[in-house]
């Protein structure tokens, strides 16, 4: 029996069995002794509210110990309901954050190590010019991908004004980037932008306790941006063909530096930084006439404003910029389609013993010297994509014969799987299985099989073939008809080939993974710099007024 010291509407000591009592039981007992309703009592222990949970958790499981102090707070029914709603919202937020982190971790792990993608998207790293890059080791790439996904999610939350949750996601993103070798990301600006976004959340939350931390983060961000962008942003200017996409980012950085300086009583430094931010804010204001000219070219208002801001209000440059962006998007769509075809091809070849996909570039090299593609793919698969070992196996008559047998075995298995899947589908439509098998083999596709089975004069004969199916079609080799069945092929892309683990993964949070992937997909080389600076403009006006007020007071 443990003793709990209770204070509140009723004060005293309660004898309880910690491994038997629940929060609900404790609440009911304190309410009874306080002569009030159970719903009007809230319990706090160790600085946190004790929640009822599912009613099965014991006090001992919640960290309540012998001689623990319990604060009982009496609230009105409406206050109790409001608190319950708040607690539910907090719990939902915590669950969502956990899902975001888990999904980002899973995605980064799959896409950084050569595993076969199981999604309808493929995540790859690109530089500012849109070129695919491989940064550092597998661990580094995983850390960068995870950091980028979390940062993209946080930026979406910032746009929605959900700064508290965005800050927590940014902290997770910062932790992810910290796992990467600093030398690998020394000349990219993603970490610096994340630091600026964190301080922006501090500012929007009006959280003064983060002030000292804000100054350190901003100093690191400025150092990182100057290193990544080059002196006077020369590297960005080169990559972006003379455009100034980083202007809004520097505006936010200087504003935050000024705010941090103001609250540290460094008023001269604050005025210098905020005046500089104000100049950039003026440069980012888009004249109506220029906006109208760009929109007349068929562009929407949002993209027209963005282009004009990045091109110093130069209409011709803005239009060129937008057409170039449109070309890049189209090229990316084409590359994505091509990559999906490659992923589909990779899945047909199965996985290496360590669950990696067959390297298509090395496969092309072997195919270019005359080896049949399926045979070369199997040699690479068995040898963990080691092209020299794969070549040795292909040259050796004994291992070559063994590989050929394996390829034929997989082909037959795939054909059986294809046939079984198609027949099962026909049976689900209500057709007899025997007739479905015959129709499928005769028609060569699911659509043809349905057409044959739907003919009014089609009857099953002794040998199982429909009367209306021509003999020549019915006697064709099954492999020639099955190989062209696109309707069923997609269903079999993830099948376990018996020579490695299945590519299908259990317990995936597909909804959250898709959300993270969509946020990344919407990003472009300049999306980090694409900001609506309305709130920055308001803050500049506010802090310049505060500085003027201080100056006038000093003069008085």
Coordinates of C-alpha atoms in Angstrom, one line a residue:
X1 CA 0.0 0.0 0.0
X2 CA 1.4 3.4 -1.1
X3 CA 0.6 6.8 0.3
X4 CA -0.3 9.8 -2.0
X5 CA -0.3 13.3 -0.6
X6 CA -3.3 15.2 -2.0
X7 CA -3.8 18.9 -2.1
X8 CA -6.6 20.9 -3.6
X9 CA -10.4 20.9 -2.8
X10 CA -9.6 18.1 -0.4
X11 CA -6.2 17.8 1.2
X12 CA -4.8 14.7 3.0
X13 CA -3.1 11.4 2.5
X14 CA -4.6 8.5 0.5
X15 CA -3.6 4.9 0.8
X16 CA -3.7 3.3 -2.7
X17 CA -2.4 0.3 -4.5
X18 CA -0.3 1.8 -7.3
X19 CA -0.3 -1.4 -9.3
X20 CA -4.1 -1.7 -9.0
X21 CA -5.5 1.8 -9.0
X22 CA -6.2 3.8 -12.2
X23 CA -6.5 7.5 -12.7
X24 CA -10.2 7.1 -13.0
X25 CA -10.4 5.4 -9.6
X26 CA -8.2 8.1 -8.0
X27 CA -10.3 10.9 -9.5
X28 CA -13.5 9.3 -8.3
X29 CA -12.1 8.9 -4.8
X30 CA -10.9 12.5 -4.6
X31 CA -14.2 13.8 -6.1
X32 CA -16.1 11.8 -3.5
X33 CA -14.1 13.3 -0.6
X34 CA -14.4 16.8 -2.2
X35 CA -18.2 16.5 -2.6
X36 CA -18.0 17.4 -6.3
X37 CA -18.5 15.8 -9.7
X38 CA -15.8 13.6 -11.1
X39 CA -15.8 15.6 -14.4
X40 CA -14.8 18.7 -12.4
X41 CA -11.6 17.3 -11.0
X42 CA -8.2 17.4 -12.8
X43 CA -5.2 15.7 -11.4
X44 CA -1.6 16.9 -11.8
X45 CA 1.5 14.9 -10.8
X46 CA 5.1 15.9 -11.5
X47 CA 4.1 18.9 -13.6
X48 CA 1.8 16.9 -16.0
X49 CA -1.8 16.2 -16.2
X50 CA -2.8 12.6 -15.4
X51 CA -5.0 11.4 -18.3
X52 CA -7.6 8.7 -18.0
X53 CA -6.3 6.9 -21.1
X54 CA -8.1 3.7 -21.9
X55 CA -9.0 3.2 -18.3
X56 CA -6.6 0.2 -17.9
X57 CA -3.3 2.0 -17.2
X58 CA -2.3 1.8 -13.5
X59 CA -0.9 4.7 -11.5
X60 CA 2.4 2.8 -11.2
X61 CA 2.7 2.7 -15.1
X62 CA 2.2 6.5 -15.2
X63 CA 5.2 7.1 -12.9
X64 CA 3.2 7.7 -9.7
X65 CA 5.2 6.5 -6.7
X66 CA 4.9 6.2 -3.0
X67 CA 4.7 9.7 -1.3
X68 CA 4.0 11.4 -4.7
X69 CA 2.3 14.7 -4.4
X70 CA -1.0 15.0 -6.4
X71 CA -2.5 18.4 -7.1
X72 CA -6.3 18.2 -7.5
X73 CA -7.7 21.1 -9.4
X74 CA -11.4 21.9 -9.4
X75 CA -12.8 23.3 -12.6
X76 CA -16.2 24.1 -13.9
X77 CA -17.9 21.6 -16.3
X78 CA -17.3 23.9 -19.2
X79 CA -13.6 24.4 -18.3
X80 CA -13.3 20.6 -17.9
X81 CA -14.7 20.0 -21.3
X82 CA -12.4 22.7 -22.8
X83 CA -9.4 21.1 -21.1
X84 CA -10.4 17.7 -22.4
X85 CA -10.7 19.2 -26.0
X86 CA -7.2 20.8 -25.5
X87 CA -5.7 17.5 -24.3
X88 CA -7.2 15.6 -27.2
X89 CA -5.8 18.2 -29.6
X90 CA -2.4 17.9 -28.0
X91 CA -2.5 14.1 -28.2
X92 CA -3.5 14.3 -31.8
X93 CA -0.6 16.7 -32.5
X94 CA 1.9 14.5 -30.8
X95 CA 0.6 11.4 -32.7
X96 CA 0.9 13.3 -36.0
X97 CA 4.5 14.4 -35.2
X98 CA 5.4 10.8 -34.4
X99 CA 3.9 9.7 -37.7
X100 CA 5.8 12.4 -39.6
X101 CA 9.1 11.4 -38.1
X102 CA 8.5 7.7 -38.7
X103 CA 7.4 8.2 -42.3
X104 CA 10.4 10.4 -43.1
X105 CA 12.7 7.9 -41.5
X106 CA 11.2 5.0 -43.5
X107 CA 11.2 6.9 -46.8
X108 CA 14.8 8.1 -46.4
X109 CA 16.0 4.6 -45.5
X110 CA 14.3 3.0 -48.6
X111 CA 15.4 5.7 -51.1
X112 CA 19.0 6.2 -50.0
X113 CA 20.2 2.6 -50.0
X114 CA 19.2 1.3 -53.4
X115 CA 16.2 -0.7 -52.1
X116 CA 13.4 -1.2 -54.6
X117 CA 10.9 1.6 -54.3
X118 CA 7.4 0.4 -53.4
X119 CA 5.6 3.7 -53.9
X120 CA 4.3 5.6 -57.0
X121 CA 7.2 8.0 -56.5
X122 CA 10.9 8.0 -56.3
X123 CA 12.9 10.4 -54.1
X124 CA 16.3 11.5 -55.4
X125 CA 18.6 14.4 -54.5
X126 CA 19.1 17.3 -56.9
X127 CA 21.2 20.4 -56.9
X128 CA 20.0 24.0 -57.7
X129 CA 20.4 23.4 -61.4
X130 CA 18.1 20.4 -61.2
X131 CA 20.9 17.8 -61.7
X132 CA 20.7 14.6 -59.7
X133 CA 23.5 14.2 -57.1
X134 CA 24.8 11.6 -54.7
X135 CA 26.1 13.3 -51.6
X136 CA 28.4 11.3 -49.4
X137 CA 27.8 7.9 -48.0
X138 CA 24.5 6.0 -47.8
X139 CA 24.2 7.3 -44.2
X140 CA 24.8 10.9 -45.4
X141 CA 22.2 10.6 -48.2
X142 CA 19.7 9.1 -45.8
X143 CA 20.2 12.0 -43.3
X144 CA 19.9 14.6 -46.0
X145 CA 16.7 13.1 -47.5
X146 CA 15.1 12.8 -44.0
X147 CA 16.1 16.4 -43.2
X148 CA 14.7 17.7 -46.5
X149 CA 11.4 15.9 -46.1
X150 CA 10.9 17.2 -42.6
X151 CA 11.9 20.7 -43.6
X152 CA 9.4 20.6 -46.5
X153 CA 6.7 19.5 -44.1
X154 CA 7.6 22.3 -41.7
X155 CA 7.4 24.9 -44.4
X156 CA 3.9 23.7 -45.3
X157 CA 2.9 24.2 -41.6
X158 CA 4.5 27.6 -41.6
X159 CA 2.4 28.6 -44.6
X160 CA -0.7 27.5 -42.7
X161 CA 0.4 29.6 -39.6
X162 CA 0.9 26.5 -37.5
X163 CA 4.2 27.7 -36.0
X164 CA 4.3 25.6 -32.9
X165 CA 4.1 22.3 -34.7
X166 CA 6.3 23.6 -37.5
X167 CA 9.0 24.3 -34.9
X168 CA 8.9 20.8 -33.6
X169 CA 9.2 19.4 -37.1
X170 CA 12.1 21.7 -37.8
X171 CA 13.9 20.5 -34.6
X172 CA 13.5 16.9 -36.0
X173 CA 14.9 18.1 -39.3
X174 CA 17.8 19.7 -37.6
X175 CA 18.6 16.4 -35.8
X176 CA 18.4 14.5 -39.1
X177 CA 20.9 16.9 -40.8
X178 CA 23.2 16.6 -37.8
X179 CA 23.7 12.9 -38.6
X180 CA 25.3 13.9 -41.9
X181 CA 29.0 14.5 -42.3
X182 CA 29.4 18.3 -42.1
X183 CA 31.8 18.3 -45.0
X184 CA 29.2 16.8 -47.2
X185 CA 26.6 19.6 -46.7
X186 CA 29.1 22.4 -46.2
X187 CA 28.2 24.1 -49.5
X188 CA 24.5 23.6 -49.5
X189 CA 22.1 26.1 -47.9
X190 CA 19.3 23.8 -46.7
X191 CA 20.6 23.7 -43.1
X192 CA 21.0 27.5 -43.0
X193 CA 17.5 28.1 -44.3
X194 CA 16.1 25.6 -41.7
X195 CA 17.9 27.7 -39.0
X196 CA 16.2 30.9 -40.3
X197 CA 12.8 29.2 -40.4
X198 CA 13.3 28.1 -36.8
X199 CA 14.0 31.6 -35.7
X200 CA 11.0 32.8 -37.8
X201 CA 8.8 30.4 -35.8
X202 CA 10.3 31.8 -32.5
X203 CA 9.4 35.3 -33.7
X204 CA 5.9 34.4 -34.8
X205 CA 5.2 32.6 -31.5
X206 CA 6.5 35.8 -29.7
X207 CA 8.6 33.4 -27.5
X208 CA 11.2 35.6 -25.9
X209 CA 12.9 32.8 -24.0
X210 CA 14.5 31.6 -27.3
X211 CA 16.2 35.0 -27.8
X212 CA 19.8 33.9 -27.0
X213 CA 19.3 30.7 -29.1
X214 CA 18.0 32.8 -31.9
X215 CA 21.2 34.9 -32.1
X216 CA 23.4 31.8 -32.3
X217 CA 21.2 30.3 -35.0
X218 CA 21.1 33.4 -37.1
X219 CA 24.9 33.7 -36.9
X220 CA 25.3 30.1 -38.1
X221 CA 22.7 30.7 -40.8
X222 CA 24.5 33.8 -42.2
X223 CA 27.9 32.0 -42.2
X224 CA 26.4 29.0 -44.0
X225 CA 24.6 31.0 -46.6
X226 CA 27.6 33.1 -47.4
X227 CA 29.7 29.9 -47.8
X228 CA 27.0 28.2 -50.0
X229 CA 26.0 31.2 -52.1
X230 CA 29.5 32.7 -52.6
X231 CA 30.6 36.3 -52.1
X232 CA 27.7 38.7 -52.8
X233 CA 25.6 35.6 -53.9
X234 CA 27.8 35.1 -56.9
X235 CA 27.3 31.3 -57.0
X236 CA 23.5 31.7 -56.9
X237 CA 23.6 34.3 -59.6
X238 CA 25.6 31.9 -61.8
X239 CA 23.2 29.0 -61.2
X240 CA 20.1 31.1 -61.7
X241 CA 21.3 32.9 -64.8
X242 CA 21.5 36.4 -63.2
X243 CA 18.3 36.2 -61.3
X244 CA 18.1 37.1 -57.6
X245 CA 15.9 34.4 -56.0
X246 CA 17.6 34.8 -52.6
X247 CA 16.5 38.4 -51.9
X248 CA 13.4 37.4 -49.8
X249 CA 15.6 35.0 -47.8
X250 CA 18.1 37.7 -47.0
X251 CA 15.2 40.1 -46.1
X252 CA 13.9 37.6 -43.5
X253 CA 17.4 37.0 -42.1
X254 CA 18.2 40.7 -41.7
X255 CA 14.8 41.4 -40.1
X256 CA 15.4 38.6 -37.6
X257 CA 18.9 39.8 -36.9
X258 CA 17.5 43.2 -36.2
X259 CA 14.8 41.9 -33.9
X260 CA 17.3 39.8 -32.0
X261 CA 19.6 42.9 -31.6
X262 CA 16.7 45.1 -30.5
X263 CA 15.7 42.7 -27.7
X264 CA 19.4 42.5 -26.7
X265 CA 19.4 46.3 -26.4
X266 CA 21.8 46.7 -29.3
X267 CA 19.7 49.4 -30.9
X268 CA 22.3 50.7 -33.4
X269 CA 22.8 47.2 -34.8
X270 CA 19.1 46.6 -34.8
X271 CA 18.4 49.8 -36.9
X272 CA 21.2 48.9 -39.4
X273 CA 19.8 45.4 -40.0
X274 CA 16.2 46.5 -40.2
X275 CA 16.9 49.4 -42.5
X276 CA 18.7 46.9 -44.8
X277 CA 15.7 44.6 -44.6
X278 CA 13.4 47.5 -45.5
X279 CA 15.4 48.3 -48.6
X280 CA 15.1 44.6 -49.8
X281 CA 11.4 44.8 -48.9
X282 CA 11.0 47.8 -51.2
X283 CA 12.8 45.9 -54.0
X284 CA 10.4 43.0 -53.7
X285 CA 7.3 45.1 -54.2
X286 CA 5.8 44.3 -57.6
X287 CA 4.4 47.2 -59.7
X288 CA 0.9 46.6 -61.0
X289 CA 1.9 47.5 -64.6
X290 CA 4.7 45.0 -64.6
X291 CA 2.5 42.3 -63.1
X292 CA -0.2 43.0 -65.8
X293 CA 2.4 42.6 -68.6
X294 CA 3.5 39.2 -67.3
X295 CA 0.0 38.0 -66.7
X296 CA -0.9 39.0 -70.3
X297 CA 1.6 36.3 -71.4
X298 CA -0.7 33.6 -69.9
X299 CA 0.8 33.3 -66.4
X300 CA -1.1 33.3 -63.1
X301 CA -0.8 36.1 -60.7
X302 CA 1.1 34.1 -58.0
X303 CA 3.8 32.9 -60.4
X304 CA 4.0 36.2 -62.2
X305 CA 4.7 38.0 -58.8
X306 CA 7.3 35.4 -57.9
X307 CA 9.2 35.8 -61.2
X308 CA 9.2 39.6 -61.0
X309 CA 10.5 39.6 -57.5
X310 CA 13.3 37.2 -58.4
X311 CA 14.1 39.2 -61.6
X312 CA 14.2 42.8 -60.0
X313 CA 10.9 43.7 -61.7
X314 CA 12.4 43.2 -65.2
X315 CA 9.4 42.0 -67.3
X316 CA 11.5 40.4 -70.0
X317 CA 13.7 38.4 -67.6
X318 CA 10.6 37.4 -65.6
X319 CA 8.9 36.0 -68.7
X320 CA 12.1 34.2 -69.7
X321 CA 12.4 32.8 -66.2
X322 CA 8.8 31.5 -66.2
X323 CA 9.1 29.8 -69.6
X324 CA 12.4 28.2 -68.4
X325 CA 10.6 27.0 -65.3
X326 CA 7.8 25.6 -67.4
X327 CA 10.4 23.7 -69.6
X328 CA 12.1 22.3 -66.5
X329 CA 8.7 21.1 -65.1
X330 CA 7.9 19.4 -68.4
X331 CA 11.4 17.8 -68.5
X332 CA 10.9 16.6 -64.9
X333 CA 7.6 15.0 -65.8
X334 CA 9.2 13.2 -68.6
X335 CA 12.1 12.0 -66.4
X336 CA 9.6 10.9 -63.7
X337 CA 7.7 8.8 -66.3
X338 CA 11.0 7.3 -67.5
X339 CA 12.1 6.6 -64.0
X340 CA 8.8 4.8 -63.3
X341 CA 9.4 2.6 -66.3
X342 CA 12.9 1.8 -64.9
X343 CA 11.5 1.0 -61.5
X344 CA 9.0 -1.3 -63.1
X345 CA 11.8 -3.0 -65.0
X346 CA 13.9 -3.3 -61.8
X347 CA 11.1 -5.0 -60.0
X348 CA 10.9 -7.7 -62.7
X349 CA 14.5 -8.6 -62.1
X350 CA 14.0 -9.2 -58.3
X351 CA 16.3 -8.1 -55.5
X352 CA 19.9 -8.9 -54.6
X353 CA 20.5 -11.0 -51.4
X354 CA 20.8 -7.7 -49.5
X355 CA 17.5 -6.5 -50.8
X356 CA 18.9 -4.0 -53.3
X357 CA 17.6 -3.3 -56.8
X358 CA 19.5 -4.3 -59.9
X359 CA 21.7 -1.4 -61.0
X360 CA 20.3 -0.5 -64.5
X361 CA 23.4 1.4 -65.5
X362 CA 25.6 -1.6 -65.0
X363 CA 23.0 -3.7 -66.7
X364 CA 23.2 -1.5 -69.8
X365 CA 27.0 -1.9 -69.8
X366 CA 26.6 -5.7 -69.9
X367 CA 23.8 -5.6 -72.5
X368 CA 26.0 -3.3 -74.7
X369 CA 28.6 -6.0 -75.1
X370 CA 26.1 -8.6 -76.2
X371 CA 24.5 -10.3 -73.2
X372 CA 20.8 -10.9 -73.1
X373 CA 19.2 -8.4 -70.6
X374 CA 17.4 -10.9 -68.4
X375 CA 20.6 -13.0 -68.2
X376 CA 22.8 -10.1 -67.3
X377 CA 20.3 -8.8 -64.8
X378 CA 20.3 -12.2 -63.0
X379 CA 24.1 -12.2 -62.9
X380 CA 24.1 -8.7 -61.4
X381 CA 21.4 -9.6 -58.9
X382 CA 23.3 -12.7 -57.6
X383 CA 26.5 -10.7 -57.3
X384 CA 25.2 -7.6 -55.5
X385 CA 25.6 -5.5 -58.6
X386 CA 29.4 -6.3 -58.8
X387 CA 29.8 -6.0 -62.6
X388 CA 33.2 -7.8 -62.7
X389 CA 31.8 -10.8 -60.7
X390 CA 28.7 -10.8 -62.9
X391 CA 30.8 -10.9 -66.0
X392 CA 32.9 -13.7 -64.7
X393 CA 29.7 -15.8 -64.1
X394 CA 28.5 -15.0 -67.6
X395 CA 31.8 -16.0 -69.2
X396 CA 31.9 -19.3 -67.3
X397 CA 29.8 -21.9 -69.2
X398 CA 28.8 -23.8 -66.0
X399 CA 27.5 -20.7 -64.1
X400 CA 26.0 -19.2 -67.3
X401 CA 23.9 -22.4 -67.7
X402 CA 22.9 -22.2 -64.1
X403 CA 21.8 -18.6 -64.4
X404 CA 19.9 -19.3 -67.6
X405 CA 17.9 -22.1 -65.8
X406 CA 17.2 -19.6 -63.0
X407 CA 15.9 -17.0 -65.4
X408 CA 13.6 -19.6 -67.1
X409 CA 12.4 -20.8 -63.8
X410 CA 11.5 -17.2 -62.8
X411 CA 9.8 -16.6 -66.1
X412 CA 7.6 -19.7 -65.7
X413 CA 6.8 -18.7 -62.1
X414 CA 5.8 -15.2 -63.3
X415 CA 3.7 -16.7 -66.0
X416 CA 1.9 -18.9 -63.5
X417 CA 1.4 -16.0 -61.2
X418 CA 0.0 -13.9 -64.1
X419 CA -2.4 -16.6 -65.2
X420 CA -3.6 -17.3 -61.7
X421 CA -4.2 -13.6 -61.0
X422 CA -6.1 -13.2 -64.2
X423 CA -8.2 -16.3 -63.7
X424 CA -9.0 -15.3 -60.1
X425 CA -10.2 -11.9 -61.4
X426 CA -12.4 -13.7 -64.0
X427 CA -13.8 -16.0 -61.3
X428 CA -14.6 -13.0 -59.1
X429 CA -16.6 -11.7 -62.1
X430 CA -18.7 -14.8 -61.9
X431 CA -17.2 -17.0 -64.6
X432 CA -16.5 -20.7 -64.2
X433 CA -12.7 -21.3 -63.4
X434 CA -12.2 -24.0 -66.1
X435 CA -13.8 -21.8 -68.8
X436 CA -11.9 -18.8 -67.5
X437 CA -8.5 -20.6 -67.8
X438 CA -9.3 -21.6 -71.4
X439 CA -10.6 -18.2 -72.4
X440 CA -7.6 -16.5 -70.9
X441 CA -5.1 -18.8 -72.7
X442 CA -7.0 -18.3 -76.0
X443 CA -7.5 -14.5 -75.8
X444 CA -4.1 -13.6 -74.4
X445 CA -5.4 -10.7 -72.3
X446 CA -8.0 -10.1 -69.6
X447 CA -10.1 -8.0 -71.9
X448 CA -10.1 -10.6 -74.6
X449 CA -10.9 -13.3 -72.1
X450 CA -13.9 -11.4 -70.9
X451 CA -15.1 -10.8 -74.4
X452 CA -14.8 -14.5 -75.3
X453 CA -16.6 -15.5 -72.1
X454 CA -19.4 -13.0 -72.7
X455 CA -20.3 -14.3 -76.1
X456 CA -23.8 -15.7 -76.0
X457 CA -22.9 -18.8 -78.1
X458 CA -19.8 -19.7 -76.0
X459 CA -20.2 -23.1 -74.4
X460 CA -17.6 -25.3 -72.6
X461 CA -16.5 -28.3 -74.7
X462 CA -15.0 -31.6 -73.5
X463 CA -11.4 -30.3 -73.7
X464 CA -12.3 -27.1 -71.8
X465 CA -12.0 -24.7 -74.7
X466 CA -14.9 -22.4 -75.7
X467 CA -16.5 -23.4 -79.0
X468 CA -16.0 -19.9 -80.4
X469 CA -12.3 -19.9 -79.8
X470 CA -10.3 -20.6 -83.0
X471 CA -8.1 -23.7 -82.8
X472 CA -5.0 -21.8 -83.9
X473 CA -5.4 -19.3 -81.0
X474 CA -6.1 -22.0 -78.5
X475 CA -2.9 -23.9 -79.4
X476 CA -0.5 -21.0 -79.1
X477 CA 2.2 -21.2 -76.5
X478 CA 1.0 -19.7 -73.2
X479 CA 4.1 -17.6 -72.7
X480 CA 3.6 -15.6 -75.9
X481 CA 0.1 -14.6 -75.0
X482 CA 0.9 -14.0 -71.3
X483 CA 3.9 -11.8 -71.9
X484 CA 1.7 -8.9 -73.2
X485 CA -0.8 -8.7 -70.4
X486 CA -0.4 -5.2 -69.0
X487 CA -3.6 -5.4 -67.0
X488 CA -2.2 -8.0 -64.7
X489 CA 1.5 -7.1 -64.8
X490 CA 1.1 -4.2 -62.4
X491 CA -0.4 -6.5 -59.8
X492 CA 2.7 -8.6 -59.9
X493 CA 5.5 -6.0 -59.7
X494 CA 6.0 -6.8 -56.0
X495 CA 5.9 -10.6 -56.1
X496 CA 8.5 -12.6 -54.1
X497 CA 10.7 -14.3 -56.7
X498 CA 11.8 -16.9 -54.1
X499 CA 15.4 -15.7 -54.2
X500 CA 15.2 -12.7 -51.9
X501 CA 12.7 -11.0 -49.5
X502 CA 9.6 -9.6 -51.0
X503 CA 9.6 -5.9 -51.9
X504 CA 6.3 -5.4 -50.1
X505 CA 6.8 -3.8 -46.7
X506 CA 4.4 -4.2 -43.8
X507 CA 3.0 -1.5 -41.5
X508 CA 3.7 1.4 -43.8
X509 CA 2.0 4.7 -43.1
X510 CA 1.2 5.2 -46.8
X511 CA -0.9 8.3 -46.2
X512 CA 1.9 10.2 -44.4
X513 CA 4.6 9.0 -46.7
X514 CA 2.5 10.2 -49.7
X515 CA 2.0 13.6 -48.0
X516 CA 5.7 14.0 -47.4
X517 CA 6.5 13.0 -51.0
X518 CA 4.0 15.4 -52.5
X519 CA 5.5 18.3 -50.5
X520 CA 8.9 17.4 -51.9
X521 CA 7.5 17.0 -55.4
X522 CA 6.1 20.5 -55.3
X523 CA 9.5 22.0 -54.5
X524 CA 11.8 23.4 -57.1
X525 CA 15.3 24.8 -57.2
X526 CA 14.0 28.2 -56.1
X527 CA 11.1 27.2 -53.8
X528 CA 13.1 27.8 -50.7
X529 CA 13.4 31.5 -51.6
X530 CA 9.8 31.9 -52.7
X531 CA 8.2 33.7 -49.7
X532 CA 5.3 36.0 -49.2
X533 CA 7.0 38.9 -47.3
X534 CA 3.8 40.6 -46.1
X535 CA 4.4 39.7 -42.4
X536 CA 8.0 40.8 -42.8
X537 CA 6.9 44.1 -44.0
X538 CA 4.6 44.6 -41.0
X539 CA 7.4 43.6 -38.6
X540 CA 9.8 46.1 -40.3
X541 CA 7.2 48.9 -39.7
X542 CA 6.6 47.8 -36.1
X543 CA 10.3 47.7 -35.1
X544 CA 11.3 50.9 -36.9
X545 CA 8.5 52.6 -35.0
X546 CA 9.8 51.1 -31.7
X547 CA 13.4 52.3 -32.5
X548 CA 12.1 55.8 -33.4
X549 CA 10.2 55.9 -30.1
X550 CA 13.3 55.0 -28.2
X551 CA 15.3 57.7 -30.0
X552 CA 12.6 60.4 -29.3
X553 CA 12.6 59.3 -25.7
X554 CA 16.4 59.7 -25.4
X555 CA 16.3 63.1 -27.0
X556 CA 13.5 64.2 -24.5

